[in-house]
Coordinates of C-alpha atoms in Angstrom, one line a residue:
M23 CA 59.3 196.1 68.9
S24 CA 61.2 192.7 68.3
D25 CA 64.2 194.0 66.2
L26 CA 65.4 196.0 69.1
T27 CA 68.1 195.2 71.4
P28 CA 67.7 194.8 74.9
D29 CA 69.7 197.7 75.3
S30 CA 67.4 199.6 72.6
Q31 CA 64.2 198.2 74.3
L32 CA 65.6 199.3 78.0
S33 CA 66.4 202.9 76.6
Q34 CA 62.6 203.5 74.9
R35 CA 61.1 202.2 78.4
A36 CA 63.3 205.1 79.8
S37 CA 62.5 207.7 77.8
V38 CA 59.2 206.4 78.1
A39 CA 59.4 206.7 81.7
L40 CA 61.0 210.0 81.7
A41 CA 58.2 211.6 79.7
C42 CA 55.3 210.6 81.5
L43 CA 57.0 212.0 84.8
T44 CA 57.5 215.2 83.1
L45 CA 53.8 215.4 82.1
L46 CA 53.1 214.0 85.6
A47 CA 55.5 216.6 87.3
A48 CA 54.2 219.6 84.5
G49 CA 50.4 218.7 85.0
T50 CA 50.7 218.8 88.7
A51 CA 53.1 222.4 88.9
V52 CA 50.1 224.1 86.6
Y53 CA 47.8 222.9 88.6
F54 CA 48.6 222.9 92.2
N55 CA 47.1 226.3 92.9
S56 CA 43.6 225.0 92.2
L57 CA 43.3 222.7 95.2
H58 CA 41.6 225.0 97.1
A59 CA 39.1 227.0 94.3
A60 CA 36.3 227.3 95.7
F61 CA 33.0 225.4 95.1
V62 CA 31.3 227.9 92.5
F63 CA 27.9 228.1 90.3
D64 CA 26.8 224.8 89.7
D65 CA 29.0 223.3 92.6
E66 CA 26.1 224.5 94.5
R67 CA 23.3 222.2 93.4
A68 CA 25.6 219.2 92.1
I69 CA 27.4 218.9 95.3
E70 CA 26.7 221.0 98.4
Q71 CA 22.9 220.5 97.7
N72 CA 22.8 217.2 96.2
P73 CA 21.2 214.4 98.5
T74 CA 22.0 211.6 96.6
I75 CA 25.8 211.8 97.2
R76 CA 25.7 212.1 101.2
Q77 CA 26.1 208.3 101.5
L78 CA 27.4 205.5 98.8
L79 CA 24.7 203.2 99.2
P80 CA 22.3 202.1 98.2
L81 CA 24.0 202.6 94.9
W82 CA 20.9 203.7 92.7
T83 CA 20.5 206.1 94.7
V84 CA 23.6 207.8 94.1
L85 CA 23.5 206.6 90.3
S86 CA 20.1 208.9 90.1
P87 CA 21.1 212.2 90.5
P88 CA 18.9 215.2 90.6
P89 CA 17.5 216.4 87.5
E90 CA 17.7 220.0 88.2
A91 CA 22.0 219.1 88.8
T92 CA 24.5 219.4 86.0
V93 CA 25.2 215.9 87.3
A94 CA 21.8 214.7 85.7
G95 CA 21.8 212.1 83.2
R96 CA 25.3 211.7 83.9
P97 CA 25.6 208.7 86.8
L98 CA 29.3 208.1 86.6
V99 CA 30.1 211.6 88.0
N100 CA 27.7 211.5 90.5
L101 CA 29.3 208.5 92.0
S102 CA 32.9 210.4 91.9
L103 CA 31.0 212.8 93.7
A104 CA 29.7 210.3 96.5
I105 CA 33.2 209.1 96.6
N106 CA 35.3 212.4 97.6
M107 CA 31.9 212.9 99.9
A108 CA 32.4 209.7 101.9
L109 CA 36.4 209.8 101.7
D110 CA 36.1 213.4 103.4
Q111 CA 33.5 212.0 105.8
H112 CA 35.6 209.1 106.8
L113 CA 38.6 211.9 107.4
F114 CA 36.3 214.0 109.6
R115 CA 35.3 210.7 111.6
G116 CA 31.3 211.0 112.0
G117 CA 30.7 213.2 108.8
I118 CA 31.0 216.6 107.6
P119 CA 30.0 219.5 109.7
S120 CA 27.1 221.1 108.8
G121 CA 27.4 223.6 106.5
Y122 CA 31.3 223.3 105.4
L123 CA 32.8 220.7 102.6
R124 CA 36.1 220.2 102.0
V125 CA 37.1 221.1 98.7
V126 CA 40.3 219.8 98.5
G127 CA 39.5 216.4 97.9
F128 CA 37.6 217.2 95.4
H129 CA 40.1 219.3 93.0
I130 CA 42.8 216.2 93.7
F131 CA 40.5 214.1 92.0
N132 CA 40.0 216.3 89.0
L133 CA 43.6 216.8 88.7
A134 CA 44.1 212.8 88.8
V135 CA 41.5 212.8 85.6
H136 CA 43.1 215.8 84.0
L137 CA 46.8 213.7 84.4
L138 CA 45.6 210.1 83.5
A139 CA 44.0 211.5 80.2
G140 CA 47.7 213.0 79.6
L141 CA 49.1 210.5 79.9
T142 CA 46.7 208.3 77.9
L143 CA 46.9 211.5 75.4
F144 CA 50.7 210.7 75.3
G145 CA 50.7 206.4 74.8
L146 CA 48.0 207.2 72.2
V147 CA 49.9 209.5 69.9
R148 CA 53.4 207.8 71.1
R149 CA 51.7 204.1 69.7
T150 CA 50.2 205.9 66.8
Y151 CA 53.3 207.2 65.5
R152 CA 55.6 204.2 66.4
D153 CA 53.3 201.5 64.7
H154 CA 51.0 203.4 62.4
V155 CA 53.0 206.4 60.7
S156 CA 55.6 205.3 58.3
G157 CA 59.0 206.2 59.5
E158 CA 58.0 208.2 62.7
G159 CA 59.4 205.4 64.9
R160 CA 62.4 207.3 66.4
S161 CA 60.2 210.6 67.0
A162 CA 57.3 208.7 68.2
T163 CA 58.1 209.4 72.1
S164 CA 59.1 213.1 71.5
L165 CA 56.4 214.3 69.2
A166 CA 53.9 212.7 71.9
L167 CA 55.1 214.0 74.7
F168 CA 55.6 217.8 73.1
A169 CA 51.4 217.2 72.1
A170 CA 50.3 215.4 75.3
L171 CA 52.4 218.4 77.8
L172 CA 51.2 221.3 75.6
W173 CA 47.5 220.4 75.8
T174 CA 48.0 219.3 79.8
V175 CA 49.5 222.7 81.1
H176 CA 46.9 224.7 78.3
P177 CA 45.5 227.2 79.6
L178 CA 41.9 226.6 78.0
Q179 CA 41.7 223.4 80.2
T180 CA 41.1 224.9 83.3
E181 CA 37.4 225.3 83.4
A182 CA 37.3 221.3 83.1
V183 CA 39.8 220.7 85.9
T184 CA 39.8 223.9 88.5
Y185 CA 35.5 224.1 87.8
T186 CA 34.6 221.6 90.2
V187 CA 31.4 220.1 88.8
Q188 CA 32.9 220.2 85.1
R189 CA 34.6 216.9 85.8
A190 CA 31.9 215.6 83.6
E191 CA 34.0 217.1 80.8
S192 CA 37.0 215.7 81.8
M193 CA 36.2 212.4 82.7
C194 CA 34.6 211.8 79.4
G195 CA 37.8 213.1 77.7
L196 CA 40.0 210.4 79.7
F197 CA 37.3 207.8 78.4
Y198 CA 37.0 208.7 75.1
L199 CA 40.9 208.6 75.0
L200 CA 41.0 205.0 76.6
T201 CA 38.4 203.7 74.0
L202 CA 41.1 204.8 71.5
Y203 CA 44.0 203.3 73.4
C204 CA 42.6 200.0 74.4
T205 CA 41.9 199.2 70.7
V206 CA 45.2 200.0 69.8
R207 CA 46.5 197.9 72.6
G208 CA 44.1 194.8 71.6
A209 CA 44.9 195.7 67.8
D210 CA 48.7 195.4 68.2
T211 CA 48.8 192.1 70.8
R212 CA 49.6 189.5 68.8
F213 CA 47.7 186.9 71.0
R214 CA 44.0 187.1 70.5
S215 CA 43.2 186.1 73.7
R216 CA 45.1 189.0 75.1
A217 CA 44.1 191.7 72.0
W218 CA 40.0 190.7 73.8
W219 CA 40.7 191.8 77.1
W220 CA 42.0 195.2 75.8
Y221 CA 38.9 195.3 73.6
G222 CA 36.9 194.6 76.6
G223 CA 38.6 197.7 78.8
A224 CA 37.6 199.7 75.1
W225 CA 34.2 198.5 75.5
A226 CA 34.1 199.5 79.5
A227 CA 35.8 202.9 78.8
C228 CA 33.3 203.6 76.2
L229 CA 30.3 202.8 78.5
A230 CA 32.0 205.1 81.3
G231 CA 32.2 208.1 78.9
M232 CA 28.7 207.4 78.2
A233 CA 27.6 207.7 81.9
S234 CA 29.9 210.6 82.1
K235 CA 28.5 213.1 79.5
E236 CA 26.5 213.3 76.1
V237 CA 29.2 214.0 74.2
M238 CA 30.8 210.4 74.3
V239 CA 28.2 209.6 71.6
S240 CA 30.8 210.3 69.0
A241 CA 32.9 207.9 70.1
P242 CA 32.2 204.8 68.5
A243 CA 31.9 206.1 65.2
I244 CA 35.4 208.0 65.7
L245 CA 37.2 204.4 66.8
A246 CA 35.8 203.0 63.7
L247 CA 37.4 205.7 61.7
Y248 CA 40.6 205.7 63.4
D249 CA 40.6 201.7 62.7
R250 CA 40.5 202.4 59.1
V251 CA 42.7 205.4 58.4
F252 CA 45.5 203.9 61.0
L253 CA 45.4 200.0 61.4
A254 CA 43.1 198.5 58.5
P255 CA 43.6 199.0 54.8
S256 CA 39.9 198.7 53.8
W257 CA 36.1 199.2 55.7
R258 CA 35.9 195.4 54.8
E259 CA 39.1 194.6 56.8
V260 CA 37.5 196.9 59.6
G261 CA 34.1 195.1 60.3
K262 CA 36.1 191.4 59.7
R263 CA 39.0 192.0 61.8
R264 CA 36.9 193.9 65.2
W265 CA 33.0 193.5 64.2
G266 CA 32.2 192.1 67.8
L267 CA 33.9 195.5 69.3
Y268 CA 31.8 197.4 67.2
V269 CA 28.7 195.6 68.0
A270 CA 29.7 196.1 71.3
L271 CA 30.3 199.7 71.3
A272 CA 27.6 200.3 69.1
A273 CA 25.5 199.1 72.3
T274 CA 26.3 201.5 74.6
W275 CA 24.4 204.1 73.0
L276 CA 21.4 202.7 74.0
V277 CA 22.8 203.5 77.5
L278 CA 23.1 207.0 76.2
A279 CA 20.1 207.0 75.2
Y280 CA 18.6 206.1 78.1
L281 CA 20.4 208.3 80.4
V282 CA 19.6 211.0 78.5
V283 CA 15.7 210.9 78.5
S284 CA 16.3 209.9 82.0
A285 CA 17.6 213.5 82.5
G286 CA 15.0 215.5 81.0
D287 CA 16.3 219.4 80.0
R288 CA 18.7 219.1 83.0
A289 CA 16.8 222.3 84.5
A290 CA 15.7 223.1 81.4
S291 CA 19.2 224.3 80.2
A292 CA 19.1 222.6 76.8
G293 CA 16.9 220.6 73.9
F294 CA 14.1 222.4 71.6
G295 CA 10.7 224.4 72.8
R296 CA 13.1 226.5 74.9
G297 CA 12.6 229.9 73.3
V298 CA 15.5 229.1 70.9
S299 CA 15.4 227.4 67.7
A300 CA 18.1 224.7 66.5
W301 CA 18.9 227.5 63.3
Q302 CA 19.5 230.8 66.0
Y303 CA 21.9 228.3 67.9
A304 CA 23.2 226.6 65.2
Q305 CA 24.3 230.0 63.3
T306 CA 25.9 231.3 66.9
Q307 CA 28.1 228.3 67.2
F308 CA 30.1 229.3 63.8
G309 CA 31.7 232.3 65.8
V310 CA 32.2 230.3 68.6
I311 CA 34.1 227.4 67.0
V312 CA 36.3 230.0 65.4
H313 CA 36.3 231.8 68.9
Y314 CA 37.2 228.3 70.5
L315 CA 40.2 228.1 67.8
R316 CA 41.6 231.3 68.5
L317 CA 42.0 230.4 72.4
C318 CA 43.9 227.3 71.3
F319 CA 46.7 229.5 69.8
W320 CA 46.6 232.9 72.1
P321 CA 44.4 231.6 75.4
R322 CA 43.1 235.3 76.2
P323 CA 41.0 236.7 77.7
L324 CA 39.3 233.4 79.6
V325 CA 36.0 233.8 80.2
F326 CA 34.0 231.9 83.0
D327 CA 29.9 232.6 81.8
Y328 CA 29.6 234.0 78.1
G329 CA 25.7 234.0 78.8
D330 CA 23.3 233.3 76.3
H331 CA 23.8 235.8 73.4
L332 CA 22.7 234.8 70.2
A333 CA 24.2 235.7 67.1
S334 CA 21.5 238.3 65.3
T335 CA 22.9 240.3 62.2
P336 CA 25.0 239.4 59.2
A337 CA 28.2 240.1 60.6
E338 CA 28.0 238.0 63.7
V339 CA 27.5 234.6 61.3
W340 CA 28.5 235.2 57.7
P341 CA 32.0 236.0 58.0
Y342 CA 32.6 232.9 60.7
A343 CA 30.1 230.4 58.8
G344 CA 32.4 230.9 55.8
I345 CA 35.7 230.2 58.5
I346 CA 33.9 227.2 59.6
A347 CA 32.4 226.0 55.7
A348 CA 36.5 226.5 54.5
L349 CA 37.7 224.0 57.6
L350 CA 34.8 221.2 57.3
A351 CA 36.0 221.5 53.2
A352 CA 39.8 221.2 54.5
T353 CA 39.2 218.2 56.6
L354 CA 37.0 216.5 53.9
V355 CA 39.8 216.8 51.5
A356 CA 42.4 215.8 53.8
L357 CA 40.8 213.1 54.8
W358 CA 40.4 211.9 51.5
R359 CA 44.3 212.8 50.9
W360 CA 46.4 212.9 54.0
P361 CA 43.6 210.5 55.7
K362 CA 46.2 210.8 58.9
L363 CA 45.9 214.6 59.3
G364 CA 42.1 214.7 58.4
F365 CA 41.3 212.4 61.2
L366 CA 42.3 214.9 63.7
G367 CA 40.0 217.6 61.7
V368 CA 37.0 215.2 62.1
V369 CA 37.5 214.4 65.5
F370 CA 37.7 218.6 66.4
F371 CA 34.0 218.6 64.6
A372 CA 32.7 215.0 66.0
Y373 CA 33.5 216.2 69.5
L374 CA 32.2 219.7 69.3
A375 CA 29.3 218.8 67.3
P376 CA 26.9 217.5 70.5
S377 CA 27.2 220.9 72.1
S378 CA 28.1 223.1 69.3
S379 CA 25.6 222.5 66.2
V380 CA 21.6 222.2 66.4
V381 CA 20.8 221.0 69.9
P382 CA 20.9 224.7 72.1
I383 CA 21.9 224.7 75.4
V384 CA 20.6 227.9 76.1
T385 CA 22.0 229.3 79.1
Q386 CA 25.0 229.8 77.8
T387 CA 25.9 229.4 74.1
A388 CA 29.9 228.8 74.8
A389 CA 31.6 227.5 76.9
E390 CA 35.4 226.4 77.3
H391 CA 35.1 223.0 79.0
R392 CA 33.6 222.1 75.7
M393 CA 36.9 222.5 74.1
Y394 CA 38.5 219.7 76.8
L395 CA 39.0 217.1 74.0
A396 CA 38.9 218.7 71.3
S397 CA 41.5 221.2 71.8
A398 CA 43.7 217.9 72.1
A399 CA 42.9 217.4 68.3
V400 CA 44.1 220.7 67.2
I401 CA 47.4 220.3 69.5
V402 CA 48.4 217.1 68.2
L403 CA 47.4 219.1 64.3
V404 CA 49.8 221.6 64.9
V405 CA 52.7 219.5 66.2
A406 CA 52.0 217.0 63.3
V407 CA 52.1 219.9 60.7
V408 CA 55.2 221.6 61.9
H409 CA 57.2 217.8 62.5
T410 CA 56.5 216.8 59.0
P411 CA 58.6 218.7 56.9
I412 CA 61.6 218.4 59.3
P413 CA 63.4 215.0 58.5
R414 CA 63.5 215.8 55.1
L415 CA 65.4 218.7 55.4
G416 CA 69.0 216.4 55.3
D417 CA 71.7 217.5 57.2
R418 CA 69.6 220.6 59.4
A419 CA 67.0 217.8 60.7
A420 CA 68.7 217.2 63.4
S421 CA 69.4 220.8 64.8
L422 CA 66.0 222.3 63.7
Q423 CA 64.5 219.7 65.6
R424 CA 66.3 220.5 68.7
L425 CA 64.9 224.1 68.4
A426 CA 61.3 222.8 67.7
A427 CA 61.7 221.3 71.1
C428 CA 63.3 224.3 72.5
I429 CA 60.4 226.5 71.4
A430 CA 57.6 223.9 72.2
A431 CA 59.4 223.6 75.8
I432 CA 58.9 227.8 75.8
I433 CA 55.8 228.0 74.5
A434 CA 54.4 224.6 77.2
F435 CA 55.9 227.0 80.0
L436 CA 54.1 230.6 79.1
L437 CA 51.0 228.0 78.5
G438 CA 51.5 226.6 82.0
C439 CA 51.9 230.2 83.9
Q440 CA 48.8 231.5 81.8
T441 CA 47.1 228.3 83.8
V442 CA 48.3 229.4 87.3
A443 CA 47.2 232.8 86.2
R444 CA 44.3 231.4 85.7
N445 CA 43.5 229.1 88.8
R446 CA 44.3 232.1 90.9
D447 CA 40.6 233.7 89.4
Y448 CA 39.2 230.7 91.0
V449 CA 40.0 231.3 94.6
S450 CA 36.9 232.4 95.6
A451 CA 33.2 232.8 93.9
Y452 CA 33.6 236.9 94.4
R453 CA 37.1 236.7 92.5
L454 CA 35.5 234.6 89.5
W455 CA 32.3 236.5 89.3
Q456 CA 34.3 239.8 89.2
D457 CA 36.7 238.9 86.8
T458 CA 33.8 237.4 84.8
V459 CA 31.7 240.6 85.1
Q460 CA 34.7 242.7 84.1
K461 CA 35.5 240.4 80.6
N462 CA 31.5 239.9 79.6
P463 CA 29.4 243.0 81.3
R464 CA 26.5 241.9 79.0
S465 CA 26.2 238.2 81.3
A466 CA 23.0 238.9 83.2
R467 CA 24.2 235.6 84.7
A468 CA 27.7 237.0 85.5
H469 CA 26.2 240.0 87.4
R470 CA 23.6 237.3 89.3
G471 CA 26.8 235.3 90.1
L472 CA 27.9 238.2 91.4
C473 CA 25.6 239.2 93.3
Q474 CA 25.5 236.0 95.1
A475 CA 29.3 236.2 95.9
L476 CA 28.9 239.4 97.3
L477 CA 26.2 238.1 99.6
D478 CA 28.1 235.8 100.6
A479 CA 30.9 238.1 101.4
G480 CA 28.6 240.1 103.8
L481 CA 28.3 242.8 101.1
P482 CA 24.7 243.1 100.6
R483 CA 24.3 246.6 99.5
A484 CA 26.7 246.3 96.7
A485 CA 25.2 242.8 96.3
I486 CA 21.8 244.9 95.5
G487 CA 23.4 246.9 92.6
E488 CA 24.8 243.6 90.8
G489 CA 21.4 242.0 91.2
T490 CA 19.5 245.1 89.6
R491 CA 22.0 245.2 86.9
A492 CA 21.3 241.2 86.2
L493 CA 17.9 241.9 86.3
E494 CA 17.7 244.9 83.8
L495 CA 19.5 242.5 81.3
H496 CA 17.5 239.4 81.9
E497 CA 14.8 239.1 84.0
E498 CA 14.7 235.8 85.1
P499 CA 13.6 234.3 89.0
A500 CA 16.7 233.5 89.9
G501 CA 17.8 237.2 89.8
Y502 CA 14.9 238.4 92.0
L503 CA 15.6 235.4 94.1
N504 CA 19.3 237.2 94.8
R505 CA 18.1 240.3 95.0
G506 CA 15.5 239.6 97.4
T507 CA 18.0 237.8 99.7
A508 CA 20.0 241.3 99.5
Y509 CA 17.2 243.1 100.5
L510 CA 16.2 240.7 103.7
A511 CA 20.0 241.0 104.5
V512 CA 19.7 244.9 104.9
G513 CA 16.4 244.7 106.5
E514 CA 14.4 246.2 103.5
L515 CA 11.8 243.4 104.4
D516 CA 8.6 245.1 101.7
N517 CA 11.6 244.9 98.6
A518 CA 12.7 241.5 99.9
L519 CA 8.9 240.2 99.7
A520 CA 8.2 241.9 96.1
D521 CA 11.3 240.4 95.0
F522 CA 10.3 236.8 96.4
D523 CA 6.8 237.0 95.3
A524 CA 8.1 238.1 91.5
S525 CA 10.7 235.0 91.7
L526 CA 7.6 232.8 92.3
K527 CA 5.5 234.2 90.0
L528 CA 7.8 233.3 87.2
D529 CA 9.1 229.8 89.1
P530 CA 6.7 228.4 91.6
D531 CA 8.5 225.3 91.8
D532 CA 11.7 227.3 93.3
A533 CA 12.2 225.8 97.1
R534 CA 14.7 228.2 97.7
A535 CA 12.5 231.5 96.9
W536 CA 9.5 229.9 99.3
Y537 CA 12.2 229.4 102.4
N538 CA 13.2 233.0 101.8
R539 CA 9.9 234.4 101.4
G540 CA 9.1 232.4 104.8
L541 CA 11.8 234.4 106.7
V542 CA 11.0 237.7 105.7
H543 CA 7.4 236.7 107.0
A544 CA 8.5 235.5 110.1
R545 CA 10.5 238.7 110.6
L546 CA 7.3 240.3 110.0
G547 CA 5.7 238.4 112.5
Q548 CA 3.3 236.7 110.1
S549 CA 4.2 232.9 111.8
R550 CA 0.7 231.0 110.4
L551 CA 2.4 232.6 106.7
A552 CA 6.1 231.7 107.7
L553 CA 4.6 228.4 108.0
D554 CA 2.8 227.9 104.9
D555 CA 6.2 228.7 103.0
W556 CA 8.0 226.9 104.5
S557 CA 5.6 223.8 104.5
H558 CA 5.7 224.6 100.8
T559 CA 9.5 224.3 101.1
I560 CA 9.6 221.4 102.3
A561 CA 6.9 219.6 99.7
L562 CA 9.1 220.8 97.1
S563 CA 12.4 220.0 98.6
P564 CA 12.0 217.1 101.3
D565 CA 15.8 217.2 102.2
F566 CA 16.0 221.0 102.7
A567 CA 16.9 221.1 106.4
A568 CA 16.8 224.5 107.4
A569 CA 13.3 224.7 106.0
W570 CA 12.4 221.7 108.9
L571 CA 14.5 223.6 111.3
N572 CA 12.7 226.7 110.7
R573 CA 9.2 225.4 111.0
G574 CA 10.2 223.2 114.1
I575 CA 11.1 226.7 115.7
L576 CA 7.8 228.2 115.0
Y577 CA 6.0 225.0 116.2
A578 CA 8.2 225.1 119.6
D579 CA 7.2 229.0 119.7
S580 CA 3.1 228.1 119.1
S581 CA 3.3 225.2 121.7
E582 CA 3.4 222.5 119.4
L583 CA 6.0 220.3 120.7
G584 CA 5.0 217.1 119.5
K585 CA 5.2 218.7 115.4
A586 CA 8.4 220.5 116.6
E587 CA 10.3 217.6 117.8
S588 CA 9.3 215.7 114.7
D589 CA 10.6 218.3 112.6
F590 CA 14.0 218.4 114.7
N591 CA 13.8 214.5 114.1
R592 CA 14.2 215.3 110.8
V593 CA 16.8 218.1 110.5
I594 CA 19.4 215.4 112.5
E595 CA 18.3 212.8 110.2
L596 CA 19.3 215.4 107.6
E597 CA 22.2 217.0 109.0
P598 CA 23.6 214.7 111.8
R599 CA 26.2 217.1 113.1
A600 CA 23.4 220.1 113.3
A601 CA 23.9 221.3 117.0
D602 CA 21.3 223.5 116.7
A603 CA 18.7 221.0 115.9
Y604 CA 19.7 219.3 118.9
L605 CA 19.6 222.1 121.2
Y606 CA 16.0 223.4 120.0
R607 CA 15.0 219.8 120.8
A608 CA 16.7 219.5 124.1
D609 CA 14.2 222.5 124.8
V610 CA 11.0 220.7 123.6
R611 CA 11.9 217.3 125.2
F612 CA 12.2 219.8 128.7
R613 CA 8.8 221.0 127.9
Q614 CA 7.3 218.3 127.9
K615 CA 9.2 216.9 130.9
R616 CA 11.5 214.5 129.3
Y617 CA 14.3 215.2 130.9
A618 CA 17.0 212.3 130.3
P619 CA 16.6 212.6 126.2
A620 CA 16.9 216.8 126.8
W621 CA 20.3 216.0 128.9
D622 CA 21.2 213.2 126.0
D623 CA 20.6 216.5 123.3
V624 CA 22.6 218.9 125.7
E625 CA 25.7 216.7 125.9
M626 CA 25.3 215.8 121.9
A627 CA 25.1 219.7 121.1
E628 CA 28.0 220.7 123.2
Q629 CA 30.2 217.3 121.6
L630 CA 29.4 219.5 118.2
G631 CA 30.9 222.6 119.4
A632 CA 27.5 224.1 120.7
A633 CA 27.4 227.1 123.3
V634 CA 25.0 225.8 125.9
D635 CA 23.2 228.2 128.9
P636 CA 24.6 227.2 131.8
A637 CA 21.2 228.3 133.7
F638 CA 19.6 225.9 131.2
K639 CA 21.6 223.4 131.6
R640 CA 21.4 223.4 135.7
E641 CA 17.9 223.7 135.6
L642 CA 17.8 220.1 133.7
K643 CA 20.0 218.5 136.2
R644 CA 18.1 219.6 139.0
A645 CA 14.9 218.8 137.1
I646 CA 16.7 215.4 136.4
R647 CA 18.0 214.6 139.8
A648 CA 14.3 215.4 141.2
G649 CA 12.9 212.5 139.7
D650 CA 9.6 214.1 139.3
A651 CA 8.4 213.3 135.6
P652 CA 8.4 210.4 133.4
Q653 CA 11.9 209.9 131.2

């Protein structure tokens, strides 16, 4: 850039600033209606039922997410959720009310990550074109803007941005891009000391990506390939110039290996020995990858849950296998003849490899969020291929470039409209699962999700039908649990008990099933069985506040006041704003003739919005004035 005049440099800076503002404005516009999207599906375990994000300290607890959640083995994602939670608690000045979580702060974080990723993609593509693709310096900013804009507003990204817990994918994508970008900046820096600051940033980004999601595994190898294709004339020169960086990046694989081992099979959702062989999964992925590519060019329909369908017939495997084989061959040829284009093909396959190759993800064989960064490679490749012949067309080049820019703007507008429309599906769990069932009626999990959404919407009768359909498609413990909960809601206790028994037979470690069965036994008047069920719930899930509360109520009803107070103490420890727990503890303390502590509990319950029986308050005041009992 040293040959540019000051005016030229100023003009370039202005164009870059305008491009960045355009990206930020476009991304914010198309995702603004996602800020109130509901928590859905895996958000329940990762956020609403995740005890490790309730406070920021001790940090080791936050960095050790529960093994059954999506965030297992992804400590940085869990930390981000804890930070969101802490900010919300600060805004509420005393904690989040029991049973309530603000979604806006979580979605603002997701959107910020996505916008930063779009800006990083813009910077990476721009610098690559400007400094490392011959003759493209003048077009670098516009080409980078088109690529980053199309990627940022593309509706295929909605699952990684609007589905809260899938920030794991967008965070990993951001760190993947930052690893490349920081290395490019370091390579382009003339001063060695400053270069190593950039390389240190690349290492930190790579480490953060490894702590966000397993697909980061390919980043060091992809960076080395980028180095060879764009920065260095030979592999020997790659090692000579930046061997220290690659040693440091390789060390992050050790961190990833530890996190993968510590996460286990993430609630039996991934890994071998889960009833799906590597070959079964791999042959299914041929069609899945072709489907992903189609969605890049025609993003309809978008499906929240594809289910666990496996390809089983030759028609479902071999045509798609032929397409993938041809694409792989084209990538290898391009890497040899046109390495700058071939590099993008390698990125596409390398990023998808962990989730779309031989390691079975048994709960969902396809998921749109897995294309988050892989789609960037496709979009950049299309922009590059369209642009490449235009400068060679002489006098017509300028007009064709303007035409291409107009077409790109129209496509970006149409994609953005589709993104806005897709975000509306996330406004509630009911709407999202209803949309999913319509698009993928073969998915048992979709019917199960709709069953739960209907329950949450107060429609248990309709929920029973969806729960039955889910079980017809796939008999699983969660299906029985959902339908049993619906039977419980309509008062069909025998059916509810049968479903909870079936759920526990398939999965005896499901705390929710034990808890719900306890509710049935309590309503049947079988207090001792209910106590046993809730004690089992607590043993499996010590932070299950509702189980402590209900067991405490039964202890109080049977005049075991010491045990009841101990359980209510635990509820308040877990949920400091649980007004009911203060009221029940006040009653227990009153019966123990500990009137002053009981009054304190009554006042606290009223501060938290609970309605207190006036007669109980009068009797408690009378007892305190009488002063005839120890306090």
